[in-house]
GROMACS .gro file of N, CA and C in nm:
model
  264
    1UNK      N    1  -0.033   1.103   1.264
    1UNK     CA    2  -0.153   1.022   1.282
    1UNK      C    3  -0.114   0.895   1.357
    2UNK      N    4  -0.198   0.857   1.449
    2UNK     CA    5  -0.171   0.739   1.531
    2UNK      C    6  -0.181   0.611   1.448
    3UNK      N    7  -0.086   0.522   1.472
    3UNK     CA    8  -0.090   0.393   1.405
    3UNK      C    9  -0.168   0.291   1.488
    4UNK      N   10  -0.237   0.339   1.591
    4UNK     CA   11  -0.312   0.250   1.679
    4UNK      C   12  -0.459   0.244   1.644
    5UNK      N   13  -0.495   0.300   1.530
    5UNK     CA   14  -0.632   0.288   1.483
    5UNK      C   15  -0.630   0.254   1.334
    6UNK      N   16  -0.742   0.213   1.286
    6UNK     CA   17  -0.753   0.166   1.147
    6UNK      C   18  -0.711   0.272   1.046
    7UNK      N   19  -0.754   0.395   1.065
    7UNK     CA   20  -0.718   0.503   0.972
    7UNK      C   21  -0.569   0.533   0.976
    8UNK      N   22  -0.511   0.524   1.093
    8UNK     CA   23  -0.367   0.545   1.105
    8UNK      C   24  -0.287   0.440   1.031
    9UNK      N   25  -0.328   0.315   1.043
    9UNK     CA   26  -0.260   0.206   0.972
    9UNK      C   27  -0.279   0.225   0.821
   10UNK      N   28  -0.399   0.259   0.780
   10UNK     CA   29  -0.426   0.283   0.637
   10UNK      C   30  -0.334   0.393   0.584
   11UNK      N   31  -0.323   0.501   0.658
   11UNK     CA   32  -0.239   0.612   0.616
   11UNK      C   33  -0.093   0.568   0.605
   12UNK      N   34  -0.046   0.492   0.703
   12UNK     CA   35   0.092   0.443   0.702
   12UNK      C   36   0.118   0.355   0.579
   13UNK      N   37   0.028   0.263   0.551
   13UNK     CA   38   0.045   0.172   0.436
   13UNK      C   39   0.042   0.252   0.306
   14UNK      N   40  -0.047   0.348   0.296
   14UNK     CA   41  -0.056   0.426   0.173
   14UNK      C   42   0.066   0.515   0.153
   15UNK      N   43   0.121   0.568   0.261
   15UNK     CA   44   0.245   0.647   0.249
   15UNK      C   45   0.361   0.559   0.204
   16UNK      N   46   0.372   0.440   0.261
   16UNK     CA   47   0.476   0.347   0.218
   16UNK      C   48   0.460   0.313   0.069
   17UNK      N   49   0.337   0.286   0.030
   17UNK     CA   50   0.309   0.250  -0.110
   17UNK      C   51   0.345   0.364  -0.204
   18UNK      N   52   0.306   0.486  -0.169
   18UNK     CA   53   0.336   0.601  -0.255
   18UNK      C   54   0.487   0.617  -0.271
   19UNK      N   55   0.561   0.593  -0.164
   19UNK     CA   56   0.707   0.601  -0.173
   19UNK      C   57   0.762   0.498  -0.270
   20UNK      N   58   0.707   0.378  -0.267
   20UNK     CA   59   0.749   0.274  -0.361
   20UNK      C   60   0.712   0.311  -0.504
   21UNK      N   61   0.593   0.364  -0.523
   21UNK     CA   62   0.550   0.401  -0.658
   21UNK      C   63   0.642   0.509  -0.716
   22UNK      N   64   0.679   0.606  -0.632
   22UNK     CA   65   0.769   0.712  -0.679
   22UNK      C   66   0.910   0.660  -0.704
   23UNK      N   67   0.954   0.568  -0.619
   23UNK     CA   68   1.091   0.517  -0.629
   23UNK      C   69   1.111   0.418  -0.744
   24UNK      N   70   1.006   0.351  -0.783
   24UNK     CA   71   1.016   0.246  -0.886
   24UNK      C   72   0.912   0.265  -0.997
   25UNK      N   73   0.919   0.378  -1.068
   25UNK     CA   74   0.819   0.404  -1.172
   25UNK      C   75   0.820   0.300  -1.283
   26UNK      N   76   0.932   0.231  -1.302
   26UNK     CA   77   0.938   0.127  -1.405
   26UNK      C   78   0.848   0.009  -1.370
   27UNK      N   79   0.812  -0.007  -1.243
   27UNK     CA   80   0.724  -0.115  -1.200
   27UNK      C   81   0.578  -0.071  -1.184
   28UNK      N   82   0.555   0.062  -1.178
   28UNK     CA   83   0.420   0.111  -1.147
   28UNK      C   84   0.372   0.220  -1.242
   29UNK      N   85   0.436   0.235  -1.356
   29UNK     CA   86   0.398   0.340  -1.450
   29UNK      C   87   0.267   0.312  -1.522
   30UNK      N   88   0.219   0.411  -1.592
   30UNK     CA   89   0.093   0.403  -1.665
   30UNK      C   90   0.093   0.290  -1.766
   31UNK      N   91   0.205   0.269  -1.834
   31UNK     CA   92   0.211   0.170  -1.941
   31UNK      C   93   0.262   0.033  -1.897
   32UNK      N   94   0.273   0.011  -1.769
   32UNK     CA   95   0.323  -0.117  -1.718
   32UNK      C   96   0.208  -0.217  -1.715
   33UNK      N   97   0.222  -0.325  -1.791
   33UNK     CA   98   0.115  -0.425  -1.799
   33UNK      C   99   0.090  -0.495  -1.667
   34UNK      N  100   0.194  -0.519  -1.590
   34UNK     CA  101   0.181  -0.593  -1.465
   34UNK      C  102   0.166  -0.502  -1.344
   35UNK      N  103   0.131  -0.376  -1.364
   35UNK     CA  104   0.123  -0.282  -1.252
   35UNK      C  105   0.027  -0.332  -1.144
   36UNK      N  106  -0.087  -0.385  -1.182
   36UNK     CA  107  -0.183  -0.434  -1.083
   36UNK      C  108  -0.125  -0.550  -1.004
   37UNK      N  109  -0.059  -0.641  -1.072
   37UNK     CA  110   0.006  -0.752  -1.003
   37UNK      C  111   0.117  -0.700  -0.911
   38UNK      N  112   0.190  -0.599  -0.956
   38UNK     CA  113   0.296  -0.542  -0.874
   38UNK      C  114   0.239  -0.475  -0.749
   39UNK      N  115   0.125  -0.408  -0.763
   39UNK     CA  116   0.060  -0.343  -0.648
   39UNK      C  117   0.015  -0.449  -0.548
   40UNK      N  118  -0.044  -0.557  -0.598
   40UNK     CA  119  -0.088  -0.664  -0.509
   40UNK      C  120   0.031  -0.731  -0.441
   41UNK      N  121   0.139  -0.747  -0.513
   41UNK     CA  122   0.261  -0.805  -0.456
   41UNK      C  123   0.319  -0.714  -0.348
   42UNK      N  124   0.314  -0.585  -0.370
   42UNK     CA  125   0.361  -0.488  -0.272
   42UNK      C  126   0.279  -0.501  -0.143
   43UNK      N  127   0.148  -0.509  -0.156
   43UNK     CA  128   0.061  -0.525  -0.039
   43UNK      C  129   0.095  -0.654   0.035
   44UNK      N  130   0.116  -0.759  -0.039
   44UNK     CA  131   0.151  -0.888   0.022
   44UNK      C  132   0.284  -0.877   0.095
   45UNK      N  133   0.377  -0.805   0.036
   45UNK     CA  134   0.507  -0.785   0.101
   45UNK      C  135   0.494  -0.711   0.232
   46UNK      N  136   0.412  -0.606   0.235
   46UNK     CA  137   0.388  -0.534   0.361
   46UNK      C  138   0.326  -0.627   0.464
   47UNK      N  139   0.229  -0.706   0.419
   47UNK     CA  140   0.160  -0.800   0.509
   47UNK      C  141   0.257  -0.903   0.567
   48UNK      N  142   0.338  -0.961   0.480
   48UNK     CA  143   0.429  -1.068   0.521
   48UNK      C  144   0.547  -1.019   0.605
   49UNK      N  145   0.581  -0.892   0.595
   49UNK     CA  146   0.699  -0.842   0.665
   49UNK      C  147   0.666  -0.769   0.795
   50UNK      N  148   0.543  -0.780   0.841
   50UNK     CA  149   0.504  -0.711   0.965
   50UNK      C  150   0.580  -0.769   1.084
   51UNK      N  151   0.611  -0.681   1.176
   51UNK     CA  152   0.669  -0.724   1.303
   51UNK      C  153   0.558  -0.778   1.391
   52UNK      N  154   0.594  -0.854   1.493
   52UNK     CA  155   0.494  -0.920   1.578
   52UNK      C  156   0.400  -0.819   1.642
   53UNK      N  157   0.450  -0.703   1.678
   53UNK     CA  158   0.362  -0.601   1.738
   53UNK      C  159   0.260  -0.550   1.636
   54UNK      N  160   0.301  -0.545   1.510
   54UNK     CA  161   0.209  -0.502   1.405
   54UNK      C  162   0.104  -0.610   1.377
   55UNK      N  163   0.145  -0.736   1.386
   55UNK     CA  164   0.050  -0.846   1.369
   55UNK      C  165  -0.056  -0.838   1.478
   56UNK      N  166  -0.012  -0.817   1.601
   56UNK     CA  167  -0.106  -0.806   1.713
   56UNK      C  168  -0.198  -0.685   1.697
   57UNK      N  169  -0.140  -0.573   1.654
   57UNK     CA  170  -0.220  -0.452   1.631
   57UNK      C  171  -0.327  -0.478   1.526
   58UNK      N  172  -0.286  -0.538   1.414
   58UNK     CA  173  -0.380  -0.564   1.306
   58UNK      C  174  -0.490  -0.660   1.349
   59UNK      N  175  -0.454  -0.761   1.425
   59UNK     CA  176  -0.556  -0.855   1.476
   59UNK      C  177  -0.655  -0.782   1.566
   60UNK      N  178  -0.603  -0.697   1.653
   60UNK     CA  179  -0.688  -0.621   1.746
   60UNK      C  180  -0.783  -0.528   1.671
   61UNK      N  181  -0.734  -0.470   1.563
   61UNK     CA  182  -0.814  -0.374   1.485
   61UNK      C  183  -0.898  -0.442   1.377
   62UNK      N  184  -0.884  -0.572   1.359
   62UNK     CA  185  -0.960  -0.643   1.257
   62UNK      C  186  -0.911  -0.616   1.116
   63UNK      N  187  -0.784  -0.585   1.102
   63UNK     CA  188  -0.724  -0.556   0.971
   63UNK      C  189  -0.671  -0.686   0.913
   64UNK      N  190  -0.698  -0.707   0.783
   64UNK     CA  191  -0.652  -0.829   0.718
   64UNK      C  192  -0.580  -0.796   0.587
   65UNK      N  193  -0.533  -0.898   0.519
   65UNK     CA  194  -0.460  -0.880   0.393
   65UNK      C  195  -0.543  -0.803   0.291
   66UNK      N  196  -0.672  -0.828   0.285
   66UNK     CA  197  -0.758  -0.757   0.190
   66UNK      C  198  -0.755  -0.607   0.213
   67UNK      N  199  -0.745  -0.566   0.339
   67UNK     CA  200  -0.735  -0.423   0.369
   67UNK      C  201  -0.605  -0.366   0.314
   68UNK      N  202  -0.495  -0.436   0.336
   68UNK     CA  203  -0.366  -0.390   0.283
   68UNK      C  204  -0.373  -0.380   0.131
   69UNK      N  205  -0.433  -0.478   0.067
   69UNK     CA  206  -0.444  -0.476  -0.079
   69UNK      C  207  -0.531  -0.360  -0.126
   70UNK      N  208  -0.640  -0.337  -0.060
   70UNK     CA  209  -0.729  -0.226  -0.097
   70UNK      C  210  -0.657  -0.092  -0.078
   71UNK      N  211  -0.587  -0.076   0.031
   71UNK     CA  212  -0.520   0.051   0.059
   71UNK      C  213  -0.406   0.078  -0.038
   72UNK      N  214  -0.330  -0.024  -0.074
   72UNK     CA  215  -0.223  -0.002  -0.172
   72UNK      C  216  -0.283   0.028  -0.310
   73UNK      N  217  -0.396  -0.034  -0.342
   73UNK     CA  218  -0.463  -0.007  -0.469
   73UNK      C  219  -0.517   0.136  -0.473
   74UNK      N  220  -0.576   0.181  -0.363
   74UNK     CA  221  -0.625   0.320  -0.355
   74UNK      C  222  -0.509   0.418  -0.373
   75UNK      N  223  -0.398   0.392  -0.307
   75UNK     CA  224  -0.281   0.479  -0.320
   75UNK      C  225  -0.229   0.478  -0.464
   76UNK      N  226  -0.234   0.361  -0.528
   76UNK     CA  227  -0.190   0.350  -0.667
   76UNK      C  228  -0.279   0.435  -0.758
   77UNK      N  229  -0.408   0.432  -0.736
   77UNK     CA  230  -0.502   0.511  -0.817
   77UNK      C  231  -0.469   0.660  -0.804
   78UNK      N  232  -0.440   0.705  -0.683
   78UNK     CA  233  -0.403   0.845  -0.661
   78UNK      C  234  -0.270   0.876  -0.729
   79UNK      N  235  -0.175   0.785  -0.716
   79UNK     CA  236  -0.044   0.803  -0.779
   79UNK      C  237  -0.058   0.817  -0.930
   80UNK      N  238  -0.134   0.729  -0.992
   80UNK     CA  239  -0.152   0.734  -1.137
   80UNK      C  240  -0.222   0.864  -1.178
   81UNK      N  241  -0.325   0.901  -1.103
   81UNK     CA  242  -0.397   1.025  -1.135
   81UNK      C  243  -0.305   1.146  -1.127
   82UNK      N  244  -0.220   1.149  -1.025
   82UNK     CA  245  -0.130   1.264  -1.006
   82UNK      C  246  -0.012   1.265  -1.100
   83UNK      N  247   0.018   1.150  -1.162
   83UNK     CA  248   0.139   1.139  -1.245
   83UNK      C  249   0.111   1.088  -1.385
   84UNK      N  250  -0.013   1.089  -1.429
   84UNK     CA  251  -0.044   1.027  -1.557
   84UNK      C  252   0.031   1.086  -1.675
   85UNK      N  253   0.061   1.213  -1.670
   85UNK     CA  254   0.130   1.274  -1.784
   85UNK      C  255   0.281   1.256  -1.777
   86UNK      N  256   0.334   1.250  -1.657
   86UNK     CA  257   0.479   1.237  -1.645
   86UNK      C  258   0.527   1.094  -1.657
   87UNK      N  259   0.438   0.995  -1.642
   87UNK     CA  260   0.478   0.855  -1.647
   87UNK      C  261   0.461   0.790  -1.784
   88UNK      N  262   0.388   0.854  -1.871
   88UNK     CA  263   0.360   0.789  -2.001
   88UNK      C  264   0.471   0.813  -2.100
   0.00000   0.00000   0.00000
């Protein structure tokens, strides 16, 4: 999927997020009290660590921090749904 459109960027961010959720279940598990804060922090980290070309791309596409936060939250909801029994 192309990273030069909004859906492509969304897909990229959600794939990165899912990788983090799988790699660090102690931070994103069902019983983690701060999971929501951790998800928001993850989105902020993606936002803050963008390369200049990604900043320009996001500006051109009208993508902002709220989009990154929404996309990581959506990915988290899917992750929890798919892993609710194995994470508890």
